PDB file of C-alpha atoms and ligand atoms in Angstrom:
ATOM      1  CA  UNK A   1     272.960  57.680 -45.022  1.00  0.00           C
ATOM      2  CA  UNK A   2     276.132  59.114 -42.790  1.00  0.00           C
ATOM      3  CA  UNK A   3     278.162  57.288 -45.183  1.00  0.00           C
ATOM      4  CA  UNK A   4     276.766  59.435 -48.287  1.00  0.00           C
ATOM      5  CA  UNK A   5     279.617  61.368 -48.324  1.00  0.00           C
ATOM      6  CA  UNK A   6     281.434  64.427 -47.088  1.00  0.00           C
ATOM      7  CA  UNK A   7     279.763  67.357 -48.911  1.00  0.00           C
ATOM      8  CA  UNK A   8     275.775  65.613 -48.333  1.00  0.00           C
ATOM      9  CA  UNK A   9     277.037  65.019 -44.669  1.00  0.00           C
ATOM     10  CA  UNK A  10     275.497  68.106 -43.541  1.00  0.00           C
ATOM     11  CA  UNK A  11     271.905  67.548 -44.668  1.00  0.00           C
ATOM     12  CA  UNK A  12     271.651  65.456 -41.507  1.00  0.00           C
ATOM     13  CA  UNK A  13     273.083  68.037 -38.914  1.00  0.00           C
ATOM     14  CA  UNK A  14     270.296  67.341 -35.649  1.00  0.00           C
ATOM     15  CA  UNK A  15     270.663  71.152 -35.335  1.00  0.00           C
ATOM     16  CA  UNK A  16     269.341  71.364 -39.181  1.00  0.00           C
ATOM     17  CA  UNK A  17     266.502  68.601 -38.602  1.00  0.00           C
ATOM     18  CA  UNK A  18     265.624  71.128 -35.342  1.00  0.00           C
ATOM     19  CA  UNK A  19     265.493  74.482 -37.236  1.00  0.00           C
ATOM     20  CA  UNK A  20     263.193  72.702 -40.680  1.00  0.00           C
ATOM     21  CA  UNK A  21     261.178  71.576 -37.619  1.00  0.00           C
ATOM     22  CA  UNK A  22     260.710  74.543 -35.488  1.00  0.00           C
ATOM     23  CA  UNK A  23     260.003  76.575 -39.299  1.00  0.00           C
ATOM     24  CA  UNK A  24     257.186  73.853 -39.777  1.00  0.00           C
ATOM     25  CA  UNK A  25     255.910  74.196 -36.398  1.00  0.00           C
ATOM     26  CA  UNK A  26     255.893  77.943 -36.879  1.00  0.00           C
ATOM     27  CA  UNK A  27     254.363  77.626 -40.407  1.00  0.00           C
ATOM     28  CA  UNK A  28     251.545  75.320 -38.456  1.00  0.00           C
ATOM     29  CA  UNK A  29     250.861  78.187 -35.549  1.00  0.00           C
ATOM     30  CA  UNK A  30     251.077  81.023 -38.376  1.00  0.00           C
ATOM     31  CA  UNK A  31     248.190  79.119 -39.981  1.00  0.00           C
ATOM     32  CA  UNK A  32     245.918  78.177 -36.894  1.00  0.00           C
ATOM     33  CA  UNK A  33     246.785  81.862 -35.761  1.00  0.00           C
ATOM     34  CA  UNK A  34     245.108  83.533 -39.075  1.00  0.00           C
ATOM     35  CA  UNK A  35     242.165  81.509 -38.875  1.00  0.00           C
ATOM     36  CA  UNK A  36     241.721  82.277 -34.755  1.00  0.00           C
ATOM     37  CA  UNK A  37     242.808  85.876 -35.794  1.00  0.00           C
ATOM     38  CA  UNK A  38     245.603  86.263 -33.148  1.00  0.00           C
ATOM     39  CA  UNK A  39     247.331  89.723 -34.921  1.00  0.00           C
ATOM     40  CA  UNK A  40     246.678  93.030 -34.276  1.00  0.00           C
ATOM     41  CA  UNK A  41     247.864  96.265 -35.383  1.00  0.00           C
ATOM     42  CA  UNK A  42     250.060  99.003 -33.372  1.00  0.00           C
ATOM     43  CA  UNK A  43     250.695 102.815 -34.672  1.00  0.00           C
ATOM     44  CA  UNK A  44     253.682 104.372 -35.389  1.00  0.00           C
ATOM     45  CA  UNK A  45     253.693 108.327 -35.886  1.00  0.00           C
ATOM     46  CA  UNK A  46     255.619 110.172 -38.415  1.00  0.00           C
ATOM     47  CA  UNK A  47     255.856 113.927 -38.354  1.00  0.00           C
ATOM     48  CA  UNK A  48     257.428 117.049 -39.470  1.00  0.00           C
ATOM     49  CA  UNK A  49     260.943 116.842 -38.656  1.00  0.00           C
ATOM     50  CA  UNK A  50     260.267 120.634 -37.344  1.00  0.00           C
ATOM     51  CA  UNK A  51     256.961 121.344 -35.684  1.00  0.00           C
ATOM     52  CA  UNK A  52     256.380 117.604 -34.715  1.00  0.00           C
ATOM     53  CA  UNK A  53     253.032 117.641 -36.115  1.00  0.00           C
ATOM     54  CA  UNK A  54     251.766 114.051 -36.803  1.00  0.00           C
ATOM     55  CA  UNK A  55     251.931 113.134 -41.105  1.00  0.00           C
ATOM     56  CA  UNK A  56     251.261 110.012 -40.666  1.00  0.00           C
ATOM     57  CA  UNK A  57     251.171 107.186 -38.932  1.00  0.00           C
ATOM     58  CA  UNK A  58     252.841 103.468 -39.587  1.00  0.00           C
ATOM     59  CA  UNK A  59     250.811 100.219 -39.159  1.00  0.00           C
ATOM     60  CA  UNK A  60     253.005  97.543 -37.975  1.00  0.00           C
ATOM     61  CA  UNK A  61     251.524  93.986 -36.849  1.00  0.00           C
ATOM     62  CA  UNK A  62     252.078  92.075 -33.823  1.00  0.00           C
ATOM     63  CA  UNK A  63     250.658  88.680 -32.996  1.00  0.00           C
ATOM     64  CA  UNK A  64     249.063  87.859 -29.602  1.00  0.00           C
ATOM     65  CA  UNK A  65     250.275  84.609 -28.954  1.00  0.00           C
ATOM     66  CA  UNK A  66     248.202  82.854 -26.196  1.00  0.00           C
ATOM     67  CA  UNK A  67     251.282  81.268 -24.700  1.00  0.00           C
ATOM     68  CA  UNK A  68     253.979  83.817 -25.343  1.00  0.00           C
ATOM     69  CA  UNK A  69     252.409  86.590 -25.212  1.00  0.00           C
ATOM     70  CA  UNK A  70     253.240  89.330 -28.120  1.00  0.00           C
ATOM     71  CA  UNK A  71     255.257  88.117 -30.655  1.00  0.00           C
ATOM     72  CA  UNK A  72     257.709  90.706 -32.916  1.00  0.00           C
ATOM     73  CA  UNK A  73     257.011  90.444 -37.144  1.00  0.00           C
ATOM     74  CA  UNK A  74     260.797  90.134 -37.099  1.00  0.00           C
ATOM     75  CA  UNK A  75     259.622  87.006 -35.719  1.00  0.00           C
ATOM     76  CA  UNK A  76     256.989  85.656 -38.086  1.00  0.00           C
ATOM     77  CA  UNK A  77     257.120  87.655 -41.091  1.00  0.00           C
ATOM     78  CA  UNK A  78     259.882  85.971 -42.919  1.00  0.00           C
ATOM     79  CA  UNK A  79     258.490  83.053 -42.876  1.00  0.00           C
ATOM     80  CA  UNK A  80     254.902  84.147 -43.727  1.00  0.00           C
ATOM     81  CA  UNK A  81     256.851  85.463 -46.969  1.00  0.00           C
ATOM     82  CA  UNK A  82     258.812  81.911 -47.633  1.00  0.00           C
ATOM     83  CA  UNK A  83     255.466  79.577 -47.303  1.00  0.00           C
ATOM     84  CA  UNK A  84     253.021  82.279 -48.724  1.00  0.00           C
ATOM     85  CA  UNK A  85     251.173  83.203 -45.761  1.00  0.00           C
ATOM     86  CA  UNK A  86     252.263  86.569 -46.105  1.00  0.00           C
ATOM     87  CA  UNK A  87     249.479  86.958 -48.806  1.00  0.00           C
ATOM     88  CA  UNK A  88     246.329  85.761 -46.319  1.00  0.00           C
ATOM     89  CA  UNK A  89     248.191  88.078 -43.869  1.00  0.00           C
ATOM     90  CA  UNK A  90     248.637  90.764 -45.700  1.00  0.00           C
ATOM     91  CA  UNK A  91     244.772  90.527 -46.680  1.00  0.00           C
ATOM     92  CA  UNK A  92     244.221  90.862 -43.009  1.00  0.00           C
ATOM     93  CA  UNK A  93     246.869  93.470 -42.527  1.00  0.00           C
ATOM     94  CA  UNK A  94     245.068  95.927 -45.277  1.00  0.00           C
ATOM     95  CA  UNK A  95     241.405  95.283 -43.612  1.00  0.00           C
ATOM     96  CA  UNK A  96     242.673  95.972 -40.265  1.00  0.00           C
ATOM     97  CA  UNK A  97     243.991  98.900 -41.073  1.00  0.00           C
ATOM     98  CA  UNK A  98     240.704 100.006 -43.422  1.00  0.00           C
ATOM     99  CA  UNK A  99     238.836  99.019 -40.361  1.00  0.00           C
ATOM    100  CA  UNK A 100     240.547 101.090 -37.382  1.00  0.00           C
ATOM    101  CA  UNK A 101     240.867 104.249 -40.150  1.00  0.00           C
ATOM    102  CA  UNK A 102     236.585 103.763 -40.375  1.00  0.00           C
ATOM    103  CA  UNK A 103     236.570 103.492 -36.085  1.00  0.00           C
ATOM    104  CA  UNK A 104     238.539 106.799 -36.225  1.00  0.00           C
ATOM    105  CA  UNK A 105     236.504 108.606 -38.324  1.00  0.00           C
ATOM    106  CA  UNK A 106     232.915 107.377 -36.641  1.00  0.00           C
ATOM    107  CA  UNK A 107     234.965 108.914 -33.566  1.00  0.00           C
ATOM    108  CA  UNK A 108     235.467 111.829 -35.246  1.00  0.00           C
ATOM    109  CA  UNK A 109     239.207 112.313 -34.807  1.00  0.00           C
ATOM    110  CA  UNK A 110     241.354 114.300 -36.969  1.00  0.00           C
ATOM    111  CA  UNK A 111     242.516 111.632 -39.128  1.00  0.00           C
ATOM    112  CA  UNK A 112     246.342 111.444 -40.896  1.00  0.00           C
ATOM    113  CA  UNK A 113     247.025 109.064 -43.118  1.00  0.00           C
ATOM    114  CA  UNK A 114     247.808 105.199 -42.737  1.00  0.00           C
ATOM    115  CA  UNK A 115     250.468 103.673 -44.183  1.00  0.00           C
ATOM    116  CA  UNK A 116     251.441  99.815 -44.522  1.00  0.00           C
ATOM    117  CA  UNK A 117     253.921  97.428 -45.381  1.00  0.00           C
ATOM    118  CA  UNK A 118     253.491  95.362 -48.212  1.00  0.00           C
ATOM    119  CA  UNK A 119     255.920  92.583 -49.416  1.00  0.00           C
ATOM    120  CA  UNK A 120     257.153  91.528 -52.864  1.00  0.00           C
ATOM    121  CA  UNK A 121     254.651  88.655 -52.862  1.00  0.00           C
ATOM    122  CA  UNK A 122     252.017  90.647 -52.816  1.00  0.00           C
ATOM    123  CA  UNK A 123     252.568  93.014 -55.449  1.00  0.00           C
ATOM    124  CA  UNK A 124     253.691  89.324 -57.930  1.00  0.00           C
ATOM    125  CA  UNK A 125     250.113  88.026 -57.457  1.00  0.00           C
ATOM    126  CA  UNK A 126     249.249  90.781 -59.655  1.00  0.00           C
ATOM    127  CA  UNK A 127     245.538  91.570 -57.363  1.00  0.00           C
ATOM    128  CA  UNK A 128     247.004  94.489 -54.817  1.00  0.00           C
ATOM    129  CA  UNK A 129     245.441  97.967 -56.622  1.00  0.00           C
ATOM    130  CA  UNK A 130     241.790  95.959 -56.832  1.00  0.00           C
ATOM    131  CA  UNK A 131     241.849  94.360 -53.280  1.00  0.00           C
ATOM    132  CA  UNK A 132     242.696  97.828 -52.152  1.00  0.00           C
ATOM    133  CA  UNK A 133     240.536  99.580 -53.895  1.00  0.00           C
ATOM    134  CA  UNK A 134     237.689  97.198 -52.796  1.00  0.00           C
ATOM    135  CA  UNK A 135     238.889  97.665 -48.965  1.00  0.00           C
ATOM    136  CA  UNK A 136     238.134 101.606 -49.491  1.00  0.00           C
ATOM    137  CA  UNK A 137     235.399 101.301 -51.104  1.00  0.00           C
ATOM    138  CA  UNK A 138     234.409  98.648 -47.912  1.00  0.00           C
ATOM    139  CA  UNK A 139     235.014 101.248 -45.434  1.00  0.00           C
ATOM    140  CA  UNK A 140     234.097 103.937 -47.597  1.00  0.00           C
ATOM    141  CA  UNK A 141     237.714 105.614 -46.925  1.00  0.00           C
ATOM    142  CA  UNK A 142     239.552 108.329 -49.035  1.00  0.00           C
ATOM    143  CA  UNK A 143     242.154 106.757 -50.876  1.00  0.00           C
ATOM    144  CA  UNK A 144     244.700 109.332 -49.683  1.00  0.00           C
ATOM    145  CA  UNK A 145     243.874 107.688 -46.256  1.00  0.00           C
ATOM    146  CA  UNK A 146     246.149 104.552 -47.026  1.00  0.00           C
ATOM    147  CA  UNK A 147     249.221 104.680 -48.082  1.00  0.00           C
ATOM    148  CA  UNK A 148     251.810 101.698 -49.080  1.00  0.00           C
ATOM    149  CA  UNK A 149     255.639 100.928 -47.784  1.00  0.00           C
ATOM    150  CA  UNK A 150     257.612  98.616 -50.212  1.00  0.00           C
ATOM    151  CA  UNK A 151     261.114  97.684 -49.404  1.00  0.00           C
ATOM    152  CA  UNK A 152     263.341  99.293 -51.508  1.00  0.00           C
ATOM    153  CA  UNK A 153     264.965  95.174 -51.967  1.00  0.00           C
ATOM    154  CA  UNK A 154     261.298  94.345 -52.894  1.00  0.00           C
ATOM    155  CA  UNK A 155     261.071  96.906 -55.809  1.00  0.00           C
ATOM    156  CA  UNK A 156     264.882  95.455 -57.419  1.00  0.00           C
ATOM    157  CA  UNK A 157     264.299  93.906 -60.806  1.00  0.00           C
ATOM    158  CA  UNK A 158     262.294  96.225 -61.881  1.00  0.00           C
ATOM    159  CA  UNK A 159     260.007  93.761 -63.533  1.00  0.00           C
ATOM    160  CA  UNK A 160     257.192  95.307 -65.287  1.00  0.00           C
ATOM    161  CA  UNK A 161     254.830  93.236 -63.491  1.00  0.00           C
ATOM    162  CA  UNK A 162     255.558  95.636 -60.342  1.00  0.00           C
ATOM    163  CA  UNK A 163     256.366  98.305 -61.950  1.00  0.00           C
ATOM    164  CA  UNK A 164     252.479  98.382 -63.121  1.00  0.00           C
ATOM    165  CA  UNK A 165     251.127  97.846 -60.048  1.00  0.00           C
ATOM    166  CA  UNK A 166     252.723 100.614 -58.495  1.00  0.00           C
ATOM    167  CA  UNK A 167     251.414 102.783 -60.983  1.00  0.00           C
ATOM    168  CA  UNK A 168     248.074 101.403 -60.343  1.00  0.00           C
ATOM    169  CA  UNK A 169     248.053 101.922 -57.038  1.00  0.00           C
ATOM    170  CA  UNK A 170     249.403 105.294 -57.326  1.00  0.00           C
ATOM    171  CA  UNK A 171     246.348 106.430 -59.585  1.00  0.00           C
ATOM    172  CA  UNK A 172     244.308 105.401 -57.374  1.00  0.00           C
ATOM    173  CA  UNK A 173     245.935 108.007 -55.119  1.00  0.00           C
ATOM    174  CA  UNK A 174     246.958 106.254 -52.438  1.00  0.00           C
ATOM    175  CA  UNK A 175     251.223 107.406 -51.641  1.00  0.00           C
ATOM    176  CA  UNK A 176     254.167 105.338 -52.180  1.00  0.00           C
ATOM    177  CA  UNK A 177     256.775 105.089 -49.687  1.00  0.00           C
ATOM    178  CA  UNK A 178     260.335 103.088 -49.890  1.00  0.00           C
ATOM    179  CA  UNK A 179     261.150 101.912 -46.928  1.00  0.00           C
ATOM    180  CA  UNK A 180     264.380 100.943 -45.416  1.00  0.00           C
ATOM    181  CA  UNK A 181     266.580 103.311 -48.291  1.00  0.00           C
ATOM    182  CA  UNK A 182     270.074 102.535 -48.620  1.00  0.00           C
ATOM    183  CA  UNK A 183     269.759  98.674 -47.901  1.00  0.00           C
ATOM    184  CA  UNK A 184     269.227  98.116 -51.584  1.00  0.00           C
ATOM    185  CA  UNK A 185     270.726  98.724 -54.972  1.00  0.00           C
ATOM    186  CA  UNK A 186     268.245 101.010 -56.463  1.00  0.00           C
ATOM    187  CA  UNK A 187     268.928 104.130 -57.937  1.00  0.00           C
ATOM    188  CA  UNK A 188     267.219 107.344 -57.718  1.00  0.00           C
ATOM    189  CA  UNK A 189     266.238 108.036 -60.944  1.00  0.00           C
ATOM    190  CA  UNK A 190     264.425 104.860 -61.023  1.00  0.00           C
ATOM    191  CA  UNK A 191     262.471 105.383 -57.547  1.00  0.00           C
ATOM    192  CA  UNK A 192     261.169 108.614 -59.476  1.00  0.00           C
ATOM    193  CA  UNK A 193     260.620 106.630 -62.983  1.00  0.00           C
ATOM    194  CA  UNK A 194     258.581 104.627 -60.797  1.00  0.00           C
ATOM    195  CA  UNK A 195     256.916 107.350 -59.096  1.00  0.00           C
ATOM    196  CA  UNK A 196     257.695 107.099 -55.453  1.00  0.00           C
ATOM    197  CA  UNK A 197     256.540 109.266 -53.008  1.00  0.00           C
ATOM    198  CA  UNK A 198     258.439 109.470 -49.887  1.00  0.00           C
ATOM    199  CA  UNK A 199     261.909 107.658 -49.386  1.00  0.00           C
ATOM    200  CA  UNK A 200     262.398 106.067 -45.777  1.00  0.00           C
ATOM    201  CA  UNK A 201     265.574 106.268 -44.785  1.00  0.00           C
ATOM    202  CA  UNK A 202     266.730 102.906 -42.949  1.00  0.00           C
ATOM    203  CA  UNK A 203     267.229 102.957 -39.473  1.00  0.00           C
ATOM    204  CA  UNK A 204     271.192 102.294 -39.751  1.00  0.00           C
ATOM    205  CA  UNK A 205     272.421 105.570 -41.219  1.00  0.00           C
ATOM    206  CA  UNK A 206     269.944 107.500 -38.399  1.00  0.00           C
ATOM    207  CA  UNK A 207     272.163 105.676 -36.000  1.00  0.00           C
ATOM    208  CA  UNK A 208     275.257 106.879 -37.331  1.00  0.00           C
ATOM    209  CA  UNK A 209     274.382 110.454 -36.996  1.00  0.00           C
ATOM    210  CA  UNK A 210     276.129 112.068 -34.778  1.00  0.00           C
ATOM    211  CA  UNK A 211     279.157 109.171 -34.511  1.00  0.00           C
ATOM    212  CA  UNK A 212     280.718 108.892 -37.671  1.00  0.00           C
ATOM    213  CA  UNK A 213     280.597 112.080 -40.690  1.00  0.00           C
ATOM    214  CA  UNK A 214     279.171 109.167 -43.140  1.00  0.00           C
ATOM    215  CA  UNK A 215     275.892 109.074 -42.196  1.00  0.00           C
ATOM    216  CA  UNK A 216     275.583 113.267 -42.733  1.00  0.00           C
ATOM    217  CA  UNK A 217     276.929 113.215 -45.820  1.00  0.00           C
ATOM    218  CA  UNK A 218     274.305 110.057 -46.500  1.00  0.00           C
ATOM    219  CA  UNK A 219     271.399 111.870 -45.275  1.00  0.00           C
ATOM    220  CA  UNK A 220     272.298 115.106 -47.217  1.00  0.00           C
ATOM    221  CA  UNK A 221     272.914 113.513 -50.464  1.00  0.00           C
ATOM    222  CA  UNK A 222     270.196 111.930 -50.530  1.00  0.00           C
ATOM    223  CA  UNK A 223     267.895 114.968 -49.250  1.00  0.00           C
ATOM    224  CA  UNK A 224     269.384 116.949 -52.132  1.00  0.00           C
ATOM    225  CA  UNK A 225     268.209 113.936 -54.533  1.00  0.00           C
ATOM    226  CA  UNK A 226     265.144 113.144 -53.234  1.00  0.00           C
ATOM    227  CA  UNK A 227     263.933 117.063 -53.280  1.00  0.00           C
ATOM    228  CA  UNK A 228     264.672 117.504 -56.813  1.00  0.00           C
ATOM    229  CA  UNK A 229     263.212 114.641 -57.757  1.00  0.00           C
ATOM    230  CA  UNK A 230     260.503 115.938 -55.780  1.00  0.00           C
ATOM    231  CA  UNK A 231     260.424 113.040 -53.500  1.00  0.00           C
ATOM    232  CA  UNK A 232     260.383 113.232 -49.851  1.00  0.00           C
ATOM    233  CA  UNK A 233     262.319 111.844 -46.942  1.00  0.00           C
ATOM    234  CA  UNK A 234     261.651 110.288 -43.753  1.00  0.00           C
ATOM    235  CA  UNK A 235     264.259 109.549 -41.343  1.00  0.00           C
ATOM    236  CA  UNK A 236     263.508 105.510 -39.580  1.00  0.00           C
ATOM    237  CA  UNK A 237     264.552 105.308 -35.800  1.00  0.00           C
ATOM    238  CA  UNK A 238     265.104 108.083 -34.633  1.00  0.00           C
ATOM    239  CA  UNK A 239     266.172 107.945 -30.665  1.00  0.00           C
ATOM    240  CA  UNK A 240     267.737 111.069 -29.214  1.00  0.00           C
ATOM    241  CA  UNK A 241     267.381 115.004 -29.668  1.00  0.00           C
ATOM    242  CA  UNK A 242     270.805 114.869 -31.253  1.00  0.00           C
ATOM    243  CA  UNK A 243     269.676 112.946 -34.116  1.00  0.00           C
ATOM    244  CA  UNK A 244     266.711 115.073 -34.435  1.00  0.00           C
ATOM    245  CA  UNK A 245     268.797 118.588 -34.381  1.00  0.00           C
ATOM    246  CA  UNK A 246     271.184 117.105 -37.085  1.00  0.00           C
ATOM    247  CA  UNK A 247     268.000 116.315 -39.440  1.00  0.00           C
ATOM    248  CA  UNK A 248     266.962 119.767 -38.644  1.00  0.00           C
ATOM    249  CA  UNK A 249     270.067 120.985 -40.089  1.00  0.00           C
ATOM    250  CA  UNK A 250     269.776 118.175 -43.160  1.00  0.00           C
ATOM    251  CA  UNK A 251     266.569 119.306 -43.825  1.00  0.00           C
ATOM    252  CA  UNK A 252     264.836 115.958 -43.460  1.00  0.00           C
ATOM    253  CA  UNK A 253     261.151 116.563 -44.319  1.00  0.00           C
ATOM    254  CA  UNK A 254     259.908 113.422 -41.434  1.00  0.00           C
ATOM    255  CA  UNK A 255     261.088 111.906 -38.302  1.00  0.00           C
ATOM    256  CA  UNK A 256     259.702 108.096 -36.840  1.00  0.00           C
ATOM    257  CA  UNK A 257     261.471 106.171 -34.149  1.00  0.00           C
ATOM    258  CA  UNK A 258     261.607 105.915 -30.250  1.00  0.00           C
ATOM    259  CA  UNK A 259     261.920 109.530 -29.710  1.00  0.00           C
ATOM    260  CA  UNK A 260     258.810 110.953 -31.353  1.00  0.00           C
ATOM    261  CA  UNK A 261     256.954 107.962 -30.000  1.00  0.00           C
ATOM    262  CA  UNK A 262     256.917 103.545 -29.944  1.00  0.00           C
ATOM    263  CA  UNK A 263     254.516 101.471 -31.840  1.00  0.00           C
ATOM    264  CA  UNK A 264     251.327 101.268 -30.016  1.00  0.00           C
ATOM    265  CA  UNK A 265     247.606 100.265 -29.403  1.00  0.00           C
ATOM    266  CA  UNK A 266     244.750 102.629 -31.221  1.00  0.00           C
ATOM    267  CA  UNK A 267     243.332 103.355 -28.180  1.00  0.00           C
ATOM    268  CA  UNK A 268     246.335 105.393 -27.151  1.00  0.00           C
ATOM    269  CA  UNK A 269     246.935 106.167 -30.731  1.00  0.00           C
ATOM    270  CA  UNK A 270     243.778 107.938 -30.826  1.00  0.00           C
ATOM    271  CA  UNK A 271     245.264 110.052 -27.960  1.00  0.00           C
ATOM    272  CA  UNK A 272     248.180 110.947 -29.917  1.00  0.00           C
ATOM    273  CA  UNK A 273     246.139 112.163 -33.041  1.00  0.00           C
ATOM    274  CA  UNK A 274     244.449 114.425 -30.392  1.00  0.00           C
ATOM    275  CA  UNK A 275     247.647 116.148 -29.322  1.00  0.00           C
ATOM    276  CA  UNK A 276     248.466 116.553 -33.034  1.00  0.00           C
ATOM    277  CA  UNK A 277     252.112 118.142 -32.618  1.00  0.00           C
ATOM    278  CA  UNK A 278     254.002 115.641 -30.658  1.00  0.00           C
ATOM    279  CA  UNK A 279     257.219 117.604 -29.888  1.00  0.00           C
TER     280      UNK A 279
HETATM  281  P1  C2E B   1     259.991  98.100 -40.990  1.00  0.00           P
HETATM  282  O1  C2E B   1     258.944  98.229 -41.491  1.00  0.00           O
HETATM  283  O2  C2E B   1     261.064  98.979 -41.008  1.00  0.00           O
HETATM  284  O3  C2E B   1     259.553  98.609 -39.567  1.00  0.00           O
HETATM  285  C1  C2E B   1     259.812  99.913 -38.454  1.00  0.00           C
HETATM  286  C2  C2E B   1     260.620  98.871 -37.271  1.00  0.00           C
HETATM  287  O4  C2E B   1     262.179  99.533 -36.491  1.00  0.00           O
HETATM  288  C3  C2E B   1     259.078  98.335 -36.486  1.00  0.00           C
HETATM  289  O5  C2E B   1     259.383  97.457 -35.832  1.00  0.00           O
HETATM  290  C4  C2E B   1     259.604  99.721 -35.416  1.00  0.00           C
HETATM  291  O6  C2E B   1     258.726  99.372 -34.181  1.00  0.00           O
HETATM  292  C5  C2E B   1     260.759  99.782 -35.370  1.00  0.00           C
HETATM  293  N1  C2E B   1     261.705 101.078 -34.177  1.00  0.00           N
HETATM  294  C6  C2E B   1     260.417 102.525 -34.508  1.00  0.00           C
HETATM  295  N2  C2E B   1     261.237 103.332 -34.085  1.00  0.00           N
HETATM  296  C7  C2E B   1     262.398 102.556 -33.420  1.00  0.00           C
HETATM  297  C8  C2E B   1     263.813 103.345 -32.818  1.00  0.00           C
HETATM  298  O7  C2E B   1     263.219 104.319 -33.076  1.00  0.00           O
HETATM  299  N3  C2E B   1     264.469 102.448 -32.956  1.00  0.00           N
HETATM  300  C9  C2E B   1     264.289 101.344 -33.083  1.00  0.00           C
HETATM  301  N4  C2E B   1     265.571 100.187 -32.542  1.00  0.00           N
HETATM  302  N5  C2E B   1     263.283 100.660 -33.819  1.00  0.00           N
HETATM  303  C10 C2E B   1     262.509 101.178 -34.237  1.00  0.00           C
HETATM  304  P2  C2E B   1     258.512  95.874 -35.807  1.00  0.00           P
HETATM  305  O8  C2E B   1     257.424  96.501 -35.410  1.00  0.00           O
HETATM  306  O9  C2E B   1     258.947  95.151 -35.519  1.00  0.00           O
HETATM  307  O10 C2E B   1     258.815  95.170 -37.420  1.00  0.00           O
HETATM  308  C11 C2E B   1     259.682  94.829 -37.869  1.00  0.00           C
HETATM  309  C12 C2E B   1     259.466  94.767 -39.340  1.00  0.00           C
HETATM  310  O11 C2E B   1     258.821  93.383 -39.807  1.00  0.00           O
HETATM  311  C13 C2E B   1     259.153  96.215 -39.885  1.00  0.00           C
HETATM  312  O12 C2E B   1     260.195  97.051 -40.458  1.00  0.00           O
HETATM  313  C14 C2E B   1     258.423  95.209 -41.225  1.00  0.00           C
HETATM  314  O13 C2E B   1     259.627  94.764 -42.344  1.00  0.00           O
HETATM  315  C15 C2E B   1     257.936  94.024 -40.908  1.00  0.00           C
HETATM  316  N6  C2E B   1     256.606  94.331 -40.927  1.00  0.00           N
HETATM  317  C16 C2E B   1     255.612  95.172 -39.463  1.00  0.00           C
HETATM  318  N7  C2E B   1     254.224  94.482 -40.173  1.00  0.00           N
HETATM  319  C17 C2E B   1     254.336  94.126 -41.161  1.00  0.00           C
HETATM  320  C18 C2E B   1     253.584  93.985 -42.072  1.00  0.00           C
HETATM  321  O14 C2E B   1     251.607  94.207 -41.788  1.00  0.00           O
HETATM  322  N8  C2E B   1     253.604  93.722 -43.293  1.00  0.00           N
HETATM  323  C19 C2E B   1     254.839  92.901 -43.751  1.00  0.00           C
HETATM  324  N9  C2E B   1     254.598  92.278 -44.610  1.00  0.00           N
HETATM  325  N10 C2E B   1     255.421  93.579 -42.986  1.00  0.00           N
HETATM  326  C20 C2E B   1     255.350  93.823 -41.306  1.00  0.00           C
HETATM  327 CA1   CA B   2     258.010 100.006 -42.789  1.00  0.00          CA
HETATM  328 CA1   CA B   3     261.901 100.068 -42.906  1.00  0.00          CA
HETATM  329 CA1   CA B   4     263.452  97.181 -41.579  1.00  0.00          CA
END
């Protein structure tokens, strides 16, 4: 086999083989974890930049592995996406988020919307709006209590199927957020046509604030255009008081990040909900 000639030799690198094996093992483990329901959602608040009032919260998935403990979505979401398992995981996230909202409602906590992350594959499946609607009905939750985050790169290409699905979801009363904004190549007019409600500026731009002029210039331009197009702006990954101060002067509407709170368990989140003003 090794005699197959130069360009082909790479296929038989042991490291690459190990990598494929590791991915396959991860895929098998994920299938099992879904069956065993080894996932939980943690929640991170999103607050008004001026008042610190919690406006919404983001649901972030974690895998509770029996041997390894909490595993970050960064490790398994890409594999779930490439294998199609993201469809089952996505359904699970939707279900868990709605069930959690319903629990909080029964505890008579002051509710705020919960945003869930949705992958491109889930949009392409064509039944997302229907599934969201079924879930809302099942748990008797108002559609305004759910928000959907889709990454800028996932909505690129502008194919009609995604546009129609987005419009259908929004028609239910669910807000649409553009995740990781600034890392893809969409134009603001495109986003307005798609009727997106909120832009979440990727944290690479937030981390530049106070270090270089570029971060500030970027935010300033995005905020003024977004507002002119009736969209709100959220800064992701706010970690310092200095970043917060700059974002206030730039009229960025909302912030999310460790400066306010790390993603927390549902129990801790209920305390934050009661507190309501988080800075
Ligand atoms: P994301 O949607 O951009 O979520 C924000 C990530 O940034 C989260 O990482 C959050 O914990 C982290 N973060 C928040 N504030 C700060 C901060 O101040 N500093 C820093 N350094 N990081 C901060 P996490 O929870 O590990 O999630 C990583 C990614 O996994 C998410 O990025 C999202 O793309 C994906 N993901 C998480 N949950 C789901 C899900 O239910 N479905 C799908 N499809 N993807 C998910
Ligand atoms: Ca997100
Ligand atoms: Ca993001
Ligand atoms: Ca991200």
